[in-house]
Amino acid sequence: MTPGKRILDVVIALCLGLILLPFLLLVMGVMLLREGRPLFYISERMKTPTKGFDLIKLRTMPVNTADGGVTGGNKSAQLSRLHHLLRRSRADELPQLWNVLRGDISLVGPRPPVRRYVEAYPDLYAQVLRSRPGITGLASLYFHAHEEALLAACETAEETDAVYRRRCIPRKARLDLIYQQRRNLCLDLKLIGQTAMKPFQRR
């Protein structure tokens, strides 16, 4: 990560954190009343092919649901209306600003993968994770909706995993590598702006 990219991350993460803190506290209050504790979901993700970190999000799954890495139709039926709203608006990812400030991830980059996928595809992720993982990126913006549609049709955890491995990982990696080749601060600002407008666009 270049010094300029790190400075951009810290400045924007601090500003967004301060601006959105009242909203985050409000959401957490609603979650506490509607869903109970815990409010946060913490799971290991990888920032390099060998080094993991704890990614923090607002919880959008029932407490007793095992972390399979990706959510397909087998899990989505368990989500409440509040969970769906948090995911659709990406409000569940606001706590990841803390991960940005810690230096675990950047604002823009490939989504941090689960360890078992990195270990299953070491050559692919050795290339992808040359970029610091991020909250948003080309794959998040331009493939996420299609990924959701593919996984929503899956009825079991095994089917979800197979579809994700076969149809999602390679396509997301191609977009992540395109970003890696073209990344600069202007592109990062453009992708951050597109992400900020995403909740206000019609699905």
Short mmCIF file of N, CA and C in Angstrom, two decimals, residues 23-163:
data_model
loop_
_atom_site.label_atom_id
_atom_site.label_comp_id
_atom_site.label_asym_id
_atom_site.label_seq_id
_atom_site.Cartn_x
_atom_site.Cartn_y
_atom_site.Cartn_z
N PHE A 23 -25.73 7.55 13.37
CA PHE A 23 -26.53 6.58 12.63
C PHE A 23 -26.21 5.16 13.08
N LEU A 24 -24.91 4.87 13.25
CA LEU A 24 -24.50 3.53 13.68
C LEU A 24 -25.07 3.21 15.06
N LEU A 25 -25.02 4.18 15.96
CA LEU A 25 -25.56 3.96 17.31
C LEU A 25 -27.07 3.72 17.25
N LEU A 26 -27.76 4.44 16.36
CA LEU A 26 -29.20 4.24 16.20
C LEU A 26 -29.49 2.83 15.69
N VAL A 27 -28.75 2.41 14.68
CA VAL A 27 -28.93 1.06 14.13
C VAL A 27 -28.66 0.00 15.19
N MET A 28 -27.62 0.20 15.96
CA MET A 28 -27.29 -0.76 17.02
C MET A 28 -28.38 -0.82 18.08
N GLY A 29 -28.99 0.34 18.36
CA GLY A 29 -30.10 0.36 19.31
C GLY A 29 -31.29 -0.43 18.80
N VAL A 30 -31.61 -0.25 17.52
CA VAL A 30 -32.72 -1.01 16.91
C VAL A 30 -32.40 -2.50 16.91
N MET A 31 -31.16 -2.84 16.58
CA MET A 31 -30.75 -4.25 16.59
C MET A 31 -30.89 -4.85 17.98
N LEU A 32 -30.50 -4.10 18.99
CA LEU A 32 -30.58 -4.60 20.36
C LEU A 32 -32.02 -4.90 20.75
N LEU A 33 -32.93 -4.02 20.34
CA LEU A 33 -34.34 -4.21 20.66
C LEU A 33 -34.97 -5.34 19.85
N ARG A 34 -34.61 -5.42 18.56
CA ARG A 34 -35.25 -6.38 17.66
C ARG A 34 -34.60 -7.76 17.65
N GLU A 35 -33.26 -7.77 17.73
CA GLU A 35 -32.54 -9.03 17.54
C GLU A 35 -31.79 -9.51 18.78
N GLY A 36 -31.52 -8.58 19.71
CA GLY A 36 -30.75 -8.96 20.90
C GLY A 36 -29.26 -9.02 20.62
N ARG A 37 -28.53 -9.51 21.59
CA ARG A 37 -27.09 -9.62 21.48
C ARG A 37 -26.71 -10.95 20.83
N PRO A 38 -25.49 -11.03 20.28
CA PRO A 38 -24.47 -9.98 20.13
C PRO A 38 -24.80 -9.06 18.97
N LEU A 39 -24.29 -7.84 19.04
CA LEU A 39 -24.52 -6.88 17.98
C LEU A 39 -23.50 -7.02 16.85
N PHE A 40 -22.32 -7.49 17.21
CA PHE A 40 -21.25 -7.58 16.21
C PHE A 40 -20.97 -9.03 15.82
N TYR A 41 -20.51 -9.18 14.61
CA TYR A 41 -20.08 -10.47 14.09
C TYR A 41 -18.61 -10.35 13.73
N ILE A 42 -17.78 -11.16 14.34
CA ILE A 42 -16.34 -11.12 14.11
C ILE A 42 -15.89 -12.44 13.52
N SER A 43 -15.19 -12.37 12.40
CA SER A 43 -14.78 -13.59 11.71
C SER A 43 -13.40 -13.40 11.10
N GLU A 44 -12.63 -14.47 11.06
CA GLU A 44 -11.30 -14.38 10.47
C GLU A 44 -11.39 -14.22 8.96
N ARG A 45 -10.63 -13.28 8.45
CA ARG A 45 -10.44 -13.11 7.02
C ARG A 45 -8.94 -12.97 6.77
N MET A 46 -8.55 -13.04 5.52
CA MET A 46 -7.12 -13.03 5.19
C MET A 46 -6.74 -11.70 4.53
N LYS A 47 -5.63 -11.11 5.00
CA LYS A 47 -5.13 -9.89 4.34
C LYS A 47 -3.90 -10.19 3.50
N THR A 48 -3.27 -11.32 3.73
CA THR A 48 -2.23 -11.85 2.85
C THR A 48 -2.50 -13.35 2.73
N PRO A 49 -1.82 -14.06 1.85
CA PRO A 49 -2.06 -15.50 1.73
C PRO A 49 -1.77 -16.27 3.02
N THR A 50 -1.03 -15.69 3.95
CA THR A 50 -0.69 -16.42 5.18
C THR A 50 -1.12 -15.72 6.46
N LYS A 51 -1.56 -14.47 6.37
CA LYS A 51 -1.86 -13.70 7.58
C LYS A 51 -3.33 -13.32 7.64
N GLY A 52 -3.98 -13.74 8.74
CA GLY A 52 -5.39 -13.42 8.92
C GLY A 52 -5.60 -12.26 9.88
N PHE A 53 -6.84 -11.82 9.98
CA PHE A 53 -7.22 -10.76 10.93
C PHE A 53 -8.69 -10.93 11.25
N ASP A 54 -9.15 -10.26 12.29
CA ASP A 54 -10.56 -10.33 12.70
C ASP A 54 -11.35 -9.22 12.02
N LEU A 55 -12.22 -9.59 11.10
CA LEU A 55 -13.10 -8.63 10.42
C LEU A 55 -14.35 -8.43 11.25
N ILE A 56 -14.73 -7.18 11.46
CA ILE A 56 -15.88 -6.87 12.30
C ILE A 56 -17.02 -6.30 11.46
N LYS A 57 -18.22 -6.83 11.68
CA LYS A 57 -19.43 -6.36 10.99
C LYS A 57 -20.57 -6.35 12.00
N LEU A 58 -21.66 -5.69 11.65
CA LEU A 58 -22.89 -5.86 12.43
C LEU A 58 -23.46 -7.24 12.11
N ARG A 59 -23.98 -7.90 13.12
CA ARG A 59 -24.48 -9.26 12.93
C ARG A 59 -25.74 -9.27 12.06
N THR A 60 -25.73 -10.07 11.01
CA THR A 60 -26.90 -10.18 10.13
C THR A 60 -27.29 -11.63 9.91
N MET A 61 -26.92 -12.50 10.84
CA MET A 61 -27.33 -13.89 10.80
C MET A 61 -27.75 -14.31 12.19
N PRO A 62 -28.64 -15.32 12.30
CA PRO A 62 -28.96 -15.85 13.64
C PRO A 62 -27.69 -16.29 14.36
N VAL A 63 -27.71 -16.20 15.67
CA VAL A 63 -26.52 -16.48 16.47
C VAL A 63 -26.02 -17.90 16.26
N ASN A 64 -26.92 -18.86 16.08
CA ASN A 64 -26.50 -20.26 16.01
C ASN A 64 -26.13 -20.71 14.61
N THR A 65 -26.02 -19.76 13.65
CA THR A 65 -25.67 -20.12 12.28
C THR A 65 -24.16 -20.22 12.13
N ALA A 66 -23.69 -21.37 11.62
CA ALA A 66 -22.25 -21.56 11.42
C ALA A 66 -21.76 -20.65 10.30
N ASP A 67 -20.52 -20.20 10.41
CA ASP A 67 -19.93 -19.34 9.39
C ASP A 67 -19.39 -20.20 8.26
N GLY A 68 -20.12 -20.23 7.14
CA GLY A 68 -19.66 -20.99 5.99
C GLY A 68 -18.93 -20.14 5.00
N GLY A 69 -18.75 -18.87 5.31
CA GLY A 69 -18.00 -18.00 4.42
C GLY A 69 -18.87 -17.21 3.47
N VAL A 70 -19.85 -17.85 2.87
CA VAL A 70 -20.75 -17.16 1.95
C VAL A 70 -22.19 -17.53 2.30
N THR A 71 -23.11 -16.66 1.91
CA THR A 71 -24.52 -16.87 2.22
C THR A 71 -25.29 -17.20 0.96
N GLY A 72 -25.90 -18.37 0.94
CA GLY A 72 -26.74 -18.77 -0.18
C GLY A 72 -28.19 -18.87 0.25
N GLY A 73 -29.00 -19.45 -0.61
CA GLY A 73 -30.41 -19.59 -0.31
C GLY A 73 -30.67 -20.40 0.94
N ASN A 74 -29.74 -21.31 1.26
CA ASN A 74 -29.90 -22.12 2.47
C ASN A 74 -29.81 -21.28 3.74
N LYS A 75 -29.12 -20.15 3.69
CA LYS A 75 -29.01 -19.27 4.85
C LYS A 75 -29.95 -18.08 4.78
N SER A 76 -30.18 -17.57 3.58
CA SER A 76 -30.92 -16.31 3.45
C SER A 76 -32.33 -16.41 4.01
N ALA A 77 -32.90 -17.63 4.00
CA ALA A 77 -34.24 -17.80 4.55
C ALA A 77 -34.27 -17.54 6.05
N GLN A 78 -33.11 -17.60 6.70
CA GLN A 78 -33.04 -17.38 8.15
C GLN A 78 -32.89 -15.91 8.51
N LEU A 79 -32.65 -15.06 7.51
CA LEU A 79 -32.44 -13.65 7.78
C LEU A 79 -33.76 -12.94 8.06
N SER A 80 -33.74 -12.07 9.06
CA SER A 80 -34.92 -11.26 9.35
C SER A 80 -34.99 -10.09 8.38
N ARG A 81 -36.10 -9.36 8.41
CA ARG A 81 -36.25 -8.19 7.54
C ARG A 81 -35.17 -7.15 7.86
N LEU A 82 -34.84 -7.01 9.14
CA LEU A 82 -33.79 -6.07 9.53
C LEU A 82 -32.45 -6.51 8.97
N HIS A 83 -32.16 -7.80 9.03
CA HIS A 83 -30.91 -8.32 8.48
C HIS A 83 -30.81 -8.03 6.99
N HIS A 84 -31.90 -8.29 6.27
CA HIS A 84 -31.90 -8.02 4.83
C HIS A 84 -31.66 -6.53 4.55
N LEU A 85 -32.28 -5.67 5.34
CA LEU A 85 -32.13 -4.23 5.15
C LEU A 85 -30.68 -3.80 5.41
N LEU A 86 -30.09 -4.33 6.45
CA LEU A 86 -28.70 -3.98 6.76
C LEU A 86 -27.77 -4.42 5.63
N ARG A 87 -28.01 -5.60 5.09
CA ARG A 87 -27.15 -6.08 4.00
C ARG A 87 -27.37 -5.30 2.72
N ARG A 88 -28.63 -5.02 2.40
CA ARG A 88 -28.94 -4.31 1.16
C ARG A 88 -28.34 -2.91 1.18
N SER A 89 -28.38 -2.26 2.31
CA SER A 89 -27.84 -0.90 2.44
C SER A 89 -26.34 -0.89 2.72
N ARG A 90 -25.79 -2.06 3.03
CA ARG A 90 -24.37 -2.24 3.41
C ARG A 90 -24.05 -1.55 4.73
N ALA A 91 -25.09 -1.24 5.51
CA ALA A 91 -24.87 -0.65 6.83
C ALA A 91 -24.17 -1.63 7.75
N ASP A 92 -24.29 -2.92 7.49
CA ASP A 92 -23.63 -3.91 8.33
C ASP A 92 -22.11 -3.82 8.25
N GLU A 93 -21.60 -3.14 7.21
CA GLU A 93 -20.16 -3.05 7.02
C GLU A 93 -19.54 -1.80 7.64
N LEU A 94 -20.35 -0.94 8.24
CA LEU A 94 -19.81 0.29 8.83
C LEU A 94 -18.73 0.03 9.88
N PRO A 95 -18.86 -1.00 10.74
CA PRO A 95 -17.78 -1.22 11.71
C PRO A 95 -16.43 -1.56 11.08
N GLN A 96 -16.42 -1.91 9.80
CA GLN A 96 -15.16 -2.21 9.14
C GLN A 96 -14.28 -0.97 8.98
N LEU A 97 -14.85 0.21 9.21
CA LEU A 97 -14.01 1.41 9.23
C LEU A 97 -12.94 1.29 10.31
N TRP A 98 -13.25 0.56 11.38
CA TRP A 98 -12.25 0.30 12.41
C TRP A 98 -11.12 -0.56 11.86
N ASN A 99 -11.48 -1.56 11.04
CA ASN A 99 -10.45 -2.39 10.39
C ASN A 99 -9.56 -1.55 9.47
N VAL A 100 -10.17 -0.55 8.82
CA VAL A 100 -9.40 0.34 7.95
C VAL A 100 -8.42 1.15 8.78
N LEU A 101 -8.88 1.73 9.88
CA LEU A 101 -8.00 2.53 10.73
C LEU A 101 -6.87 1.69 11.32
N ARG A 102 -7.15 0.43 11.60
CA ARG A 102 -6.12 -0.48 12.13
C ARG A 102 -5.11 -0.88 11.06
N GLY A 103 -5.47 -0.70 9.79
CA GLY A 103 -4.58 -1.10 8.72
C GLY A 103 -4.79 -2.53 8.25
N ASP A 104 -5.83 -3.19 8.75
CA ASP A 104 -6.12 -4.56 8.30
C ASP A 104 -6.55 -4.58 6.84
N ILE A 105 -7.37 -3.59 6.47
CA ILE A 105 -7.89 -3.49 5.12
C ILE A 105 -7.83 -2.05 4.66
N SER A 106 -8.10 -1.85 3.39
CA SER A 106 -8.18 -0.52 2.80
C SER A 106 -9.66 -0.21 2.55
N LEU A 107 -9.96 1.00 2.15
CA LEU A 107 -11.32 1.31 1.73
C LEU A 107 -11.64 0.60 0.41
N VAL A 108 -10.65 0.51 -0.48
CA VAL A 108 -10.86 -0.08 -1.81
C VAL A 108 -9.86 -1.21 -2.02
N GLY A 109 -10.36 -2.34 -2.48
CA GLY A 109 -9.52 -3.49 -2.75
C GLY A 109 -10.38 -4.73 -2.86
N PRO A 110 -9.79 -5.88 -3.08
CA PRO A 110 -10.57 -7.13 -3.12
C PRO A 110 -11.18 -7.40 -1.75
N ARG A 111 -12.37 -7.98 -1.74
CA ARG A 111 -12.97 -8.34 -0.46
C ARG A 111 -12.10 -9.38 0.23
N PRO A 112 -11.84 -9.22 1.53
CA PRO A 112 -10.95 -10.16 2.23
C PRO A 112 -11.56 -11.56 2.28
N PRO A 113 -10.86 -12.56 1.77
CA PRO A 113 -11.42 -13.90 1.67
C PRO A 113 -11.30 -14.71 2.96
N VAL A 114 -12.09 -15.76 3.02
CA VAL A 114 -12.02 -16.72 4.11
C VAL A 114 -10.78 -17.60 3.93
N ARG A 115 -10.17 -18.01 5.02
CA ARG A 115 -8.93 -18.77 4.96
C ARG A 115 -9.07 -20.03 4.09
N ARG A 116 -10.19 -20.75 4.20
CA ARG A 116 -10.27 -22.02 3.49
C ARG A 116 -10.27 -21.85 1.98
N TYR A 117 -10.75 -20.71 1.47
CA TYR A 117 -10.70 -20.48 0.04
C TYR A 117 -9.29 -20.09 -0.40
N VAL A 118 -8.60 -19.34 0.45
CA VAL A 118 -7.21 -18.99 0.14
C VAL A 118 -6.34 -20.25 0.09
N GLU A 119 -6.58 -21.15 1.03
CA GLU A 119 -5.80 -22.39 1.06
C GLU A 119 -6.17 -23.32 -0.09
N ALA A 120 -7.42 -23.22 -0.57
CA ALA A 120 -7.86 -24.07 -1.68
C ALA A 120 -7.34 -23.57 -3.02
N TYR A 121 -7.13 -22.23 -3.14
CA TYR A 121 -6.67 -21.63 -4.40
C TYR A 121 -5.45 -20.75 -4.13
N PRO A 122 -4.35 -21.34 -3.69
CA PRO A 122 -3.19 -20.53 -3.27
C PRO A 122 -2.58 -19.69 -4.38
N ASP A 123 -2.51 -20.23 -5.59
CA ASP A 123 -1.90 -19.48 -6.69
C ASP A 123 -2.74 -18.26 -7.05
N LEU A 124 -4.06 -18.44 -7.09
CA LEU A 124 -4.95 -17.34 -7.43
C LEU A 124 -4.89 -16.23 -6.39
N TYR A 125 -5.00 -16.61 -5.11
CA TYR A 125 -5.02 -15.59 -4.07
C TYR A 125 -3.63 -14.99 -3.80
N ALA A 126 -2.58 -15.69 -4.21
CA ALA A 126 -1.26 -15.08 -4.12
C ALA A 126 -1.19 -13.85 -5.01
N GLN A 127 -1.92 -13.87 -6.13
CA GLN A 127 -1.98 -12.70 -7.01
C GLN A 127 -2.96 -11.65 -6.47
N VAL A 128 -4.17 -12.10 -6.13
CA VAL A 128 -5.22 -11.17 -5.69
C VAL A 128 -4.78 -10.40 -4.45
N LEU A 129 -4.17 -11.09 -3.49
CA LEU A 129 -3.83 -10.46 -2.22
C LEU A 129 -2.51 -9.69 -2.25
N ARG A 130 -2.01 -9.43 -3.46
CA ARG A 130 -0.94 -8.44 -3.58
C ARG A 130 -1.51 -7.04 -3.32
N SER A 131 -2.82 -6.91 -3.51
CA SER A 131 -3.52 -5.68 -3.15
C SER A 131 -4.07 -5.84 -1.74
N ARG A 132 -4.01 -4.80 -0.93
CA ARG A 132 -4.62 -4.85 0.40
C ARG A 132 -6.13 -5.03 0.23
N PRO A 133 -6.73 -6.00 0.90
CA PRO A 133 -8.19 -6.16 0.80
C PRO A 133 -8.92 -4.89 1.20
N GLY A 134 -10.16 -4.76 0.75
CA GLY A 134 -10.89 -3.53 1.01
C GLY A 134 -12.37 -3.75 1.30
N ILE A 135 -13.04 -2.68 1.71
CA ILE A 135 -14.48 -2.72 1.95
C ILE A 135 -15.24 -2.79 0.64
N THR A 136 -14.74 -2.08 -0.36
CA THR A 136 -15.40 -2.07 -1.66
C THR A 136 -14.34 -2.20 -2.75
N GLY A 137 -14.80 -2.40 -3.98
CA GLY A 137 -13.88 -2.56 -5.10
C GLY A 137 -14.65 -2.89 -6.36
N LEU A 138 -13.93 -3.17 -7.42
CA LEU A 138 -14.58 -3.49 -8.69
C LEU A 138 -15.51 -4.69 -8.56
N ALA A 139 -15.02 -5.76 -7.92
CA ALA A 139 -15.85 -6.96 -7.78
C ALA A 139 -17.07 -6.69 -6.92
N SER A 140 -16.89 -5.92 -5.84
CA SER A 140 -18.02 -5.59 -4.96
C SER A 140 -19.10 -4.81 -5.71
N LEU A 141 -18.68 -3.90 -6.56
CA LEU A 141 -19.64 -3.04 -7.26
C LEU A 141 -20.27 -3.70 -8.47
N TYR A 142 -19.46 -4.47 -9.22
CA TYR A 142 -19.93 -4.93 -10.52
C TYR A 142 -20.25 -6.42 -10.59
N PHE A 143 -19.99 -7.17 -9.51
CA PHE A 143 -20.34 -8.58 -9.54
C PHE A 143 -21.23 -9.00 -8.38
N HIS A 144 -21.33 -8.16 -7.35
CA HIS A 144 -22.01 -8.56 -6.12
C HIS A 144 -23.47 -8.96 -6.36
N ALA A 145 -24.20 -8.19 -7.16
CA ALA A 145 -25.60 -8.51 -7.40
C ALA A 145 -25.75 -9.85 -8.12
N HIS A 146 -24.87 -10.10 -9.09
CA HIS A 146 -24.92 -11.37 -9.81
C HIS A 146 -24.55 -12.52 -8.88
N GLU A 147 -23.57 -12.29 -8.02
CA GLU A 147 -23.19 -13.32 -7.04
C GLU A 147 -24.36 -13.65 -6.13
N GLU A 148 -25.06 -12.63 -5.66
CA GLU A 148 -26.22 -12.85 -4.80
C GLU A 148 -27.27 -13.69 -5.50
N ALA A 149 -27.51 -13.40 -6.79
CA ALA A 149 -28.50 -14.15 -7.55
C ALA A 149 -28.08 -15.62 -7.72
N LEU A 150 -26.81 -15.84 -8.00
CA LEU A 150 -26.31 -17.21 -8.15
C LEU A 150 -26.46 -18.00 -6.85
N LEU A 151 -26.07 -17.39 -5.74
CA LEU A 151 -26.08 -18.10 -4.47
C LEU A 151 -27.49 -18.24 -3.88
N ALA A 152 -28.37 -17.30 -4.24
CA ALA A 152 -29.74 -17.37 -3.73
C ALA A 152 -30.48 -18.61 -4.24
N ALA A 153 -30.04 -19.12 -5.39
CA ALA A 153 -30.68 -20.31 -5.95
C ALA A 153 -30.19 -21.60 -5.30
N CYS A 154 -29.19 -21.51 -4.46
CA CYS A 154 -28.63 -22.71 -3.81
C CYS A 154 -29.46 -23.08 -2.58
N GLU A 155 -29.69 -24.36 -2.41
CA GLU A 155 -30.57 -24.81 -1.34
C GLU A 155 -29.83 -25.49 -0.19
N THR A 156 -28.57 -25.82 -0.38
CA THR A 156 -27.79 -26.45 0.68
C THR A 156 -26.44 -25.76 0.80
N ALA A 157 -25.80 -25.98 1.94
CA ALA A 157 -24.48 -25.39 2.16
C ALA A 157 -23.47 -25.93 1.15
N GLU A 158 -23.59 -27.21 0.81
CA GLU A 158 -22.68 -27.83 -0.14
C GLU A 158 -22.84 -27.23 -1.53
N GLU A 159 -24.09 -27.00 -1.94
CA GLU A 159 -24.34 -26.40 -3.25
C GLU A 159 -23.85 -24.95 -3.28
N THR A 160 -24.08 -24.22 -2.21
CA THR A 160 -23.61 -22.84 -2.12
C THR A 160 -22.09 -22.78 -2.27
N ASP A 161 -21.40 -23.65 -1.56
CA ASP A 161 -19.94 -23.67 -1.61
C ASP A 161 -19.45 -24.02 -3.01
N ALA A 162 -20.09 -25.00 -3.64
CA ALA A 162 -19.66 -25.43 -4.98
C ALA A 162 -19.86 -24.32 -6.01
N VAL A 163 -21.00 -23.64 -5.95
CA VAL A 163 -21.28 -22.56 -6.90
C VAL A 163 -20.33 -21.40 -6.66
#
